[in-house]
Amino acid sequence: MSFDALLFLSFGGPEGPDEVRPFLENVTRGRGVPPERLDEVAEHYHHFGGVSPINRLNKDIMSALEAELAEQGRRLPVYFGNRNWYPMVEDTVAKMADDGVRRGLVFATSAWGGYSGCKQYHEDIARARAAVGERAPELVKIRQFFDHPLFIEANADAVRRAFAELDPAQREQARLVFTAHSIPLKADAQDGPDGRPQWYSRQVAEASRLVAEAAGVDAYDLVWQSRSGPPQVPWLEPDICDHLDDLHAKGVQAVVVSPIGFVSDHLEVVWDLDNEAAEKAVELGMGFARAATAGPDPRFAKLIVELIAEHTDGVEPRKLSELPAAGSSANGEPCAPGC
């Protein structure tokens, strides 16, 4: 099919102290998150001057993507829109319509299924099109890419570099720990496109296995981070800091932490891992190295272009797992029955 543009769709983040609380209220609206939890998370943003790095990091990825598109001779303008903060996706889709875009692809900055990682982006697309009305372009969301070879290779190389950062005396015995954003157990229990539950956690587990295998690491753990819901609601566990306590009790002297669940080093990575988890490791006397995220790797822009080519050129999807390709549909419709 032919497409006029690409919408780079992401989460959004505040650009100054006055924007922090309104942004967090957008993120948590309707989820019953206690005000004191918002206050706590707001302090994380204020620690960095009230500015989330996510918009800057996304713009860096977009610049690399535009360069890769140009190098391959693909004329596809890239637009930037967010779910929770400016530039809001509704405004971006309106701009696309003003520019005469009739059919656009949508790349969402999540490798995963589940509600926040996939279905909510479908909702964002449908909401933005409804806001623009009849002149809104057709928008086709690109599939999930958790098992794409380029995503796995970029993360595996980052793991290798992180191991190299450790003291040689600790390196051989260091434990590899993958992290991803925790979600409520009830949300993870929803069926995936294969009709089986735990679609999100199964994807994260499979990506972790593939990265560990590519990095030549036999033993590893998968844990979770960044939970934000009310304490009485059970979420995926264990938390990364609790897990460091457990590893320390077992005599583990050093860890390499790979934030497999995140595309870039936005606030939940730099606070929850580079601050809280790193401080916990110091407290326990453990060596600590954090692997880079895949977004800044040059292969990530190539990955996006490959995903684009699946739609424009009919290129066969490249996948390293047997889990089905999912997440692609037009105009916010579900991509699979019951998913």
Short mmCIF file of C-alpha atoms in Angstrom, two decimals:
data_model
loop_
_atom_site.label_atom_id
_atom_site.label_comp_id
_atom_site.label_asym_id
_atom_site.label_seq_id
_atom_site.Cartn_x
_atom_site.Cartn_y
_atom_site.Cartn_z
CA MET A 1 0.00 0.00 0.00
CA SER A 2 1.05 3.60 -0.43
CA PHE A 3 1.30 5.92 2.56
CA ASP A 4 1.73 9.69 2.75
CA ALA A 5 3.35 9.99 6.20
CA LEU A 6 4.39 8.32 9.43
CA LEU A 7 2.96 9.29 12.82
CA PHE A 8 5.52 8.70 15.58
CA LEU A 9 3.22 8.14 18.55
CA SER A 10 4.51 8.10 22.11
CA PHE A 11 3.66 8.62 25.76
CA GLY A 12 4.67 12.25 26.33
CA GLY A 13 6.32 13.99 29.24
CA PRO A 14 6.48 17.38 30.97
CA GLU A 15 8.88 20.06 29.77
CA GLY A 16 8.94 22.13 32.96
CA PRO A 17 7.96 22.13 36.66
CA ASP A 18 4.49 23.64 36.10
CA GLU A 19 3.62 20.84 33.69
CA VAL A 20 4.46 17.92 35.98
CA ARG A 21 1.22 17.59 37.96
CA PRO A 22 -1.15 18.17 34.97
CA PHE A 23 0.84 15.59 33.00
CA LEU A 24 0.59 13.01 35.79
CA GLU A 25 -3.14 13.66 36.11
CA ASN A 26 -3.49 12.95 32.38
CA VAL A 27 -1.54 9.72 32.75
CA THR A 28 -3.53 8.40 35.71
CA ARG A 29 -7.01 9.73 34.97
CA GLY A 30 -9.66 7.14 35.85
CA ARG A 31 -7.19 4.71 37.43
CA GLY A 32 -7.76 5.50 41.08
CA VAL A 33 -4.14 6.43 41.81
CA PRO A 34 -3.97 8.14 45.24
CA PRO A 35 -2.93 11.84 45.26
CA GLU A 36 -0.02 11.04 47.56
CA ARG A 37 1.36 8.65 44.93
CA LEU A 38 1.16 11.46 42.34
CA ASP A 39 3.04 13.71 44.77
CA GLU A 40 5.72 11.05 45.15
CA VAL A 41 6.15 10.58 41.40
CA ALA A 42 6.11 14.34 40.85
CA GLU A 43 9.19 14.60 43.07
CA HIS A 44 11.00 12.24 40.71
CA TYR A 45 10.37 14.69 37.85
CA HIS A 46 11.31 17.71 39.97
CA HIS A 47 14.60 15.98 40.74
CA PHE A 48 15.36 16.58 37.04
CA GLY A 49 14.03 20.13 36.94
CA GLY A 50 10.50 19.05 36.06
CA VAL A 51 11.62 17.92 32.62
CA SER A 52 11.20 14.37 31.36
CA PRO A 53 13.86 13.31 28.87
CA ILE A 54 11.30 11.38 26.80
CA ASN A 55 10.44 14.08 24.23
CA ARG A 56 14.11 14.83 23.55
CA LEU A 57 14.90 11.14 23.23
CA ASN A 58 11.98 10.61 20.88
CA LYS A 59 13.13 13.52 18.73
CA ASP A 60 16.59 11.95 18.57
CA ILE A 61 15.05 8.68 17.37
CA MET A 62 12.94 10.58 14.84
CA SER A 63 16.04 12.36 13.49
CA ALA A 64 17.80 9.02 13.07
CA LEU A 65 14.67 7.62 11.41
CA GLU A 66 14.42 10.54 8.98
CA ALA A 67 18.09 10.06 8.07
CA GLU A 68 17.54 6.35 7.50
CA LEU A 69 14.45 6.99 5.37
CA ALA A 70 16.39 9.50 3.28
CA GLU A 71 19.32 7.11 2.87
CA GLN A 72 16.95 4.45 1.56
CA GLY A 73 15.24 6.91 -0.78
CA ARG A 74 11.91 6.75 1.03
CA ARG A 75 9.96 10.01 0.98
CA LEU A 76 7.84 9.73 4.08
CA PRO A 77 7.43 12.78 6.33
CA VAL A 78 7.46 12.02 10.05
CA TYR A 79 4.97 13.63 12.45
CA PHE A 80 5.23 13.55 16.26
CA GLY A 81 2.27 13.07 18.61
CA ASN A 82 1.79 12.02 22.23
CA ARG A 83 -0.89 10.43 24.37
CA ASN A 84 -0.45 12.44 27.55
CA TRP A 85 1.36 15.71 26.76
CA TYR A 86 2.22 18.10 23.99
CA PRO A 87 2.38 17.66 21.08
CA MET A 88 -0.92 15.88 21.67
CA VAL A 89 -1.89 13.28 19.11
CA GLU A 90 -5.20 15.03 18.33
CA ASP A 91 -3.32 18.18 17.30
CA THR A 92 -0.82 16.20 15.27
CA VAL A 93 -3.48 14.31 13.33
CA ALA A 94 -5.21 17.63 12.62
CA LYS A 95 -1.90 18.96 11.24
CA MET A 96 -1.55 15.85 9.09
CA ALA A 97 -5.02 16.47 7.68
CA ASP A 98 -4.16 20.13 7.05
CA ASP A 99 -1.08 18.98 5.13
CA GLY A 100 -3.16 16.74 2.90
CA VAL A 101 -2.15 13.39 4.38
CA ARG A 102 -4.72 10.78 3.36
CA ARG A 103 -3.13 7.58 4.67
CA GLY A 104 -0.49 7.32 7.39
CA LEU A 105 1.39 4.62 9.22
CA VAL A 106 1.69 4.84 13.00
CA PHE A 107 4.79 3.75 14.90
CA ALA A 108 4.08 3.51 18.65
CA THR A 109 7.10 3.54 20.95
CA SER A 110 6.21 0.26 22.63
CA ALA A 111 7.45 -3.17 21.63
CA TRP A 112 4.67 -4.87 23.57
CA GLY A 113 1.05 -5.92 23.69
CA GLY A 114 -1.27 -5.35 26.60
CA TYR A 115 -3.39 -2.32 27.38
CA SER A 116 -0.91 0.52 27.89
CA GLY A 117 1.61 -0.85 25.39
CA CYS A 118 -0.79 -1.51 22.54
CA LYS A 119 -4.56 -1.24 22.99
CA GLN A 120 -4.35 2.26 24.43
CA TYR A 121 -2.44 3.38 21.33
CA HIS A 122 -5.33 2.05 19.23
CA GLU A 123 -7.62 4.15 21.43
CA ASP A 124 -5.36 7.18 20.91
CA ILE A 125 -5.61 6.75 17.15
CA ALA A 126 -9.40 6.40 17.23
CA ARG A 127 -9.78 9.40 19.57
CA ALA A 128 -7.55 11.61 17.42
CA ARG A 129 -9.40 10.70 14.24
CA ALA A 130 -12.75 11.36 15.91
CA ALA A 131 -11.51 14.77 17.06
CA VAL A 132 -10.44 15.70 13.52
CA GLY A 133 -13.60 14.38 11.90
CA GLU A 134 -14.26 13.37 8.31
CA ARG A 135 -11.03 14.82 6.97
CA ALA A 136 -8.88 12.67 9.29
CA PRO A 137 -6.41 10.44 7.44
CA GLU A 138 -6.62 6.67 7.57
CA LEU A 139 -4.09 5.56 10.19
CA VAL A 140 -2.56 2.08 10.23
CA LYS A 141 -0.70 1.11 13.37
CA ILE A 142 2.52 -0.88 12.92
CA ARG A 143 2.82 -4.21 14.74
CA GLN A 144 4.58 -5.03 18.01
CA PHE A 145 8.31 -5.68 17.57
CA PHE A 146 9.50 -7.33 20.80
CA ASP A 147 11.13 -10.24 18.92
CA HIS A 148 12.49 -8.38 15.88
CA PRO A 149 16.14 -9.37 15.30
CA LEU A 150 17.36 -5.77 15.35
CA PHE A 151 15.65 -5.08 18.67
CA ILE A 152 17.17 -8.22 20.16
CA GLU A 153 20.64 -7.50 18.75
CA ALA A 154 20.69 -3.93 20.05
CA ASN A 155 19.70 -5.04 23.54
CA ALA A 156 22.14 -7.97 23.53
CA ASP A 157 25.06 -5.72 22.60
CA ALA A 158 24.05 -3.31 25.36
CA VAL A 159 24.11 -6.21 27.84
CA ARG A 160 27.61 -7.19 26.71
CA ARG A 161 28.85 -3.61 27.15
CA ALA A 162 27.31 -3.44 30.63
CA PHE A 163 29.10 -6.63 31.71
CA ALA A 164 32.34 -5.08 30.48
CA GLU A 165 31.78 -2.10 32.81
CA LEU A 166 31.94 -4.31 35.91
CA ASP A 167 35.10 -4.98 37.86
CA PRO A 168 36.75 -8.02 36.23
CA ALA A 169 36.72 -9.80 39.59
CA GLN A 170 32.92 -9.56 39.69
CA ARG A 171 32.12 -10.01 36.01
CA GLU A 172 32.09 -13.80 35.81
CA GLN A 173 29.66 -14.19 38.71
CA ALA A 174 27.43 -11.21 37.94
CA ARG A 175 23.70 -11.90 37.55
CA LEU A 176 21.79 -10.56 34.54
CA VAL A 177 18.45 -9.04 35.54
CA PHE A 178 15.88 -7.86 32.98
CA THR A 179 13.27 -5.28 33.98
CA ALA A 180 10.04 -4.07 32.43
CA HIS A 181 7.17 -1.89 33.61
CA SER A 182 4.93 -3.73 36.04
CA ILE A 183 1.19 -3.85 35.35
CA PRO A 184 -1.76 -5.12 37.43
CA LEU A 185 -2.14 -8.89 37.44
CA LYS A 186 -5.70 -8.46 36.24
CA ALA A 187 -4.50 -6.56 33.18
CA ASP A 188 -1.86 -9.17 32.42
CA ALA A 189 -4.46 -11.92 32.68
CA GLN A 190 -6.24 -10.68 29.55
CA ASP A 191 -6.00 -12.93 26.50
CA GLY A 192 -3.61 -12.18 23.68
CA PRO A 193 -4.18 -12.69 19.94
CA ASP A 194 -3.39 -16.39 20.36
CA GLY A 195 -6.26 -16.75 22.84
CA ARG A 196 -3.93 -17.31 25.79
CA PRO A 197 -3.54 -15.00 28.80
CA GLN A 198 -0.46 -13.09 30.03
CA TRP A 199 0.32 -11.78 26.54
CA TYR A 200 2.44 -8.88 27.86
CA SER A 201 4.46 -10.85 30.41
CA ARG A 202 4.94 -13.72 27.95
CA GLN A 203 6.33 -11.29 25.38
CA VAL A 204 8.71 -9.72 27.90
CA ALA A 205 9.84 -13.18 29.03
CA GLU A 206 10.46 -14.26 25.44
CA ALA A 207 12.40 -11.10 24.59
CA SER A 208 14.50 -11.57 27.73
CA ARG A 209 15.27 -15.15 26.73
CA LEU A 210 16.26 -14.08 23.22
CA VAL A 211 18.51 -11.26 24.46
CA ALA A 212 20.21 -13.46 27.05
CA GLU A 213 20.80 -16.14 24.43
CA ALA A 214 22.21 -13.60 21.94
CA ALA A 215 24.47 -12.15 24.65
CA GLY A 216 25.74 -15.60 25.62
CA VAL A 217 24.28 -15.49 29.15
CA ASP A 218 22.82 -18.70 30.56
CA ALA A 219 21.38 -17.52 33.90
CA TYR A 220 19.15 -14.47 34.23
CA ASP A 221 16.06 -13.14 36.01
CA LEU A 222 13.03 -11.15 34.88
CA VAL A 223 11.65 -8.64 37.39
CA TRP A 224 9.46 -5.57 37.30
CA GLN A 225 9.56 -1.88 38.15
CA SER A 226 7.64 1.40 38.25
CA ARG A 227 4.31 0.19 39.65
CA SER A 228 1.97 3.11 40.34
CA GLY A 229 -1.43 1.73 41.37
CA PRO A 230 -3.13 1.53 44.77
CA PRO A 231 -1.28 -0.82 47.14
CA GLN A 232 -4.25 -3.17 47.51
CA VAL A 233 -4.18 -4.02 43.78
CA PRO A 234 -1.72 -6.85 42.99
CA TRP A 235 0.83 -6.10 40.26
CA LEU A 236 3.52 -8.16 38.56
CA GLU A 237 6.35 -8.89 40.99
CA PRO A 238 9.08 -8.97 42.22
CA ASP A 239 10.13 -5.34 42.15
CA ILE A 240 13.73 -4.72 41.09
CA CYS A 241 14.84 -3.37 44.48
CA ASP A 242 13.25 -6.25 46.38
CA HIS A 243 14.98 -8.63 43.98
CA LEU A 244 18.36 -7.04 44.67
CA ASP A 245 17.79 -7.79 48.37
CA ASP A 246 17.05 -11.42 47.50
CA LEU A 247 20.12 -11.73 45.29
CA HIS A 248 22.30 -10.22 47.99
CA ALA A 249 20.95 -12.74 50.50
CA LYS A 250 21.98 -15.51 48.09
CA GLY A 251 25.52 -14.17 47.88
CA VAL A 252 25.36 -12.50 44.46
CA GLN A 253 28.14 -9.92 44.29
CA ALA A 254 27.16 -7.94 41.17
CA VAL A 255 24.28 -7.40 38.74
CA VAL A 256 23.78 -6.20 35.20
CA VAL A 257 20.33 -4.67 34.81
CA SER A 258 18.80 -4.55 31.33
CA PRO A 259 15.66 -2.36 30.98
CA ILE A 260 14.30 -4.60 28.21
CA GLY A 261 10.80 -3.15 28.62
CA PHE A 262 11.80 0.40 27.65
CA VAL A 263 12.79 1.89 24.30
CA SER A 264 14.74 4.83 25.72
CA ASP A 265 16.22 6.22 28.94
CA HIS A 266 13.20 8.21 30.01
CA LEU A 267 12.31 9.03 33.59
CA GLU A 268 11.27 5.56 34.74
CA VAL A 269 14.67 4.26 33.68
CA VAL A 270 16.86 7.06 35.01
CA TRP A 271 14.97 7.31 38.32
CA ASP A 272 13.91 3.74 39.13
CA LEU A 273 17.13 2.13 37.92
CA ASP A 274 19.91 4.73 37.82
CA ASN A 275 18.84 6.19 41.15
CA GLU A 276 16.80 3.80 43.29
CA ALA A 277 18.18 0.46 42.10
CA ALA A 278 21.75 1.74 41.84
CA GLU A 279 21.53 3.18 45.38
CA LYS A 280 20.15 -0.12 46.65
CA ALA A 281 23.12 -1.93 45.09
CA VAL A 282 25.55 0.46 46.78
CA GLU A 283 23.77 -0.09 50.10
CA LEU A 284 24.19 -3.84 49.65
CA GLY A 285 27.78 -3.59 48.47
CA MET A 286 26.91 -5.07 45.06
CA GLY A 287 28.51 -4.19 41.76
CA PHE A 288 25.94 -2.59 39.46
CA ALA A 289 25.90 -1.86 35.73
CA ARG A 290 22.86 -0.77 33.78
CA ALA A 291 22.58 -1.72 30.10
CA ALA A 292 21.56 0.93 27.59
CA THR A 293 18.13 0.96 25.98
CA ALA A 294 17.71 0.17 22.29
CA GLY A 295 16.36 3.52 21.06
CA PRO A 296 19.67 5.37 20.57
CA ASP A 297 21.23 2.37 18.79
CA PRO A 298 21.47 2.98 14.99
CA ARG A 299 19.73 -0.34 14.43
CA PHE A 300 16.55 0.99 16.00
CA ALA A 301 15.90 3.41 13.15
CA LYS A 302 16.60 0.58 10.71
CA LEU A 303 14.09 -1.56 12.62
CA ILE A 304 11.39 1.09 12.15
CA VAL A 305 12.09 1.30 8.44
CA GLU A 306 11.85 -2.49 8.17
CA LEU A 307 8.47 -2.35 9.91
CA ILE A 308 7.37 0.37 7.48
CA ALA A 309 8.46 -1.83 4.54
CA GLU A 310 6.17 -4.62 5.73
CA HIS A 311 3.28 -2.30 4.80
CA THR A 312 4.69 -0.39 1.83
CA ASP A 313 6.61 -3.20 0.10
CA GLY A 314 5.02 -6.36 1.45
CA VAL A 315 8.26 -7.38 3.15
CA GLU A 316 7.92 -10.56 5.21
CA PRO A 317 8.07 -9.80 8.97
CA ARG A 318 11.33 -10.78 10.64
CA LYS A 319 10.67 -12.49 13.97
CA LEU A 320 12.69 -14.65 16.34
CA SER A 321 9.85 -16.19 18.34
CA GLU A 322 6.81 -18.29 17.61
CA LEU A 323 4.46 -15.81 19.27
CA PRO A 324 2.22 -14.28 16.61
CA ALA A 325 2.81 -10.85 15.11
CA ALA A 326 0.13 -8.59 16.54
CA GLY A 327 -0.86 -5.00 17.13
CA SER A 328 -1.42 -3.79 13.56
CA SER A 329 -4.81 -2.48 12.48
CA ALA A 330 -6.47 0.49 10.82
CA ASN A 331 -8.07 3.46 12.56
CA GLY A 332 -7.92 2.09 16.09
CA GLU A 333 -9.83 -1.10 15.50
CA PRO A 334 -8.74 -4.23 17.44
CA CYS A 335 -6.14 -6.28 15.57
CA ALA A 336 -7.48 -9.69 16.64
CA PRO A 337 -10.77 -11.03 18.01
CA GLY A 338 -10.81 -10.83 21.78
CA CYS A 339 -7.31 -9.34 22.03
#
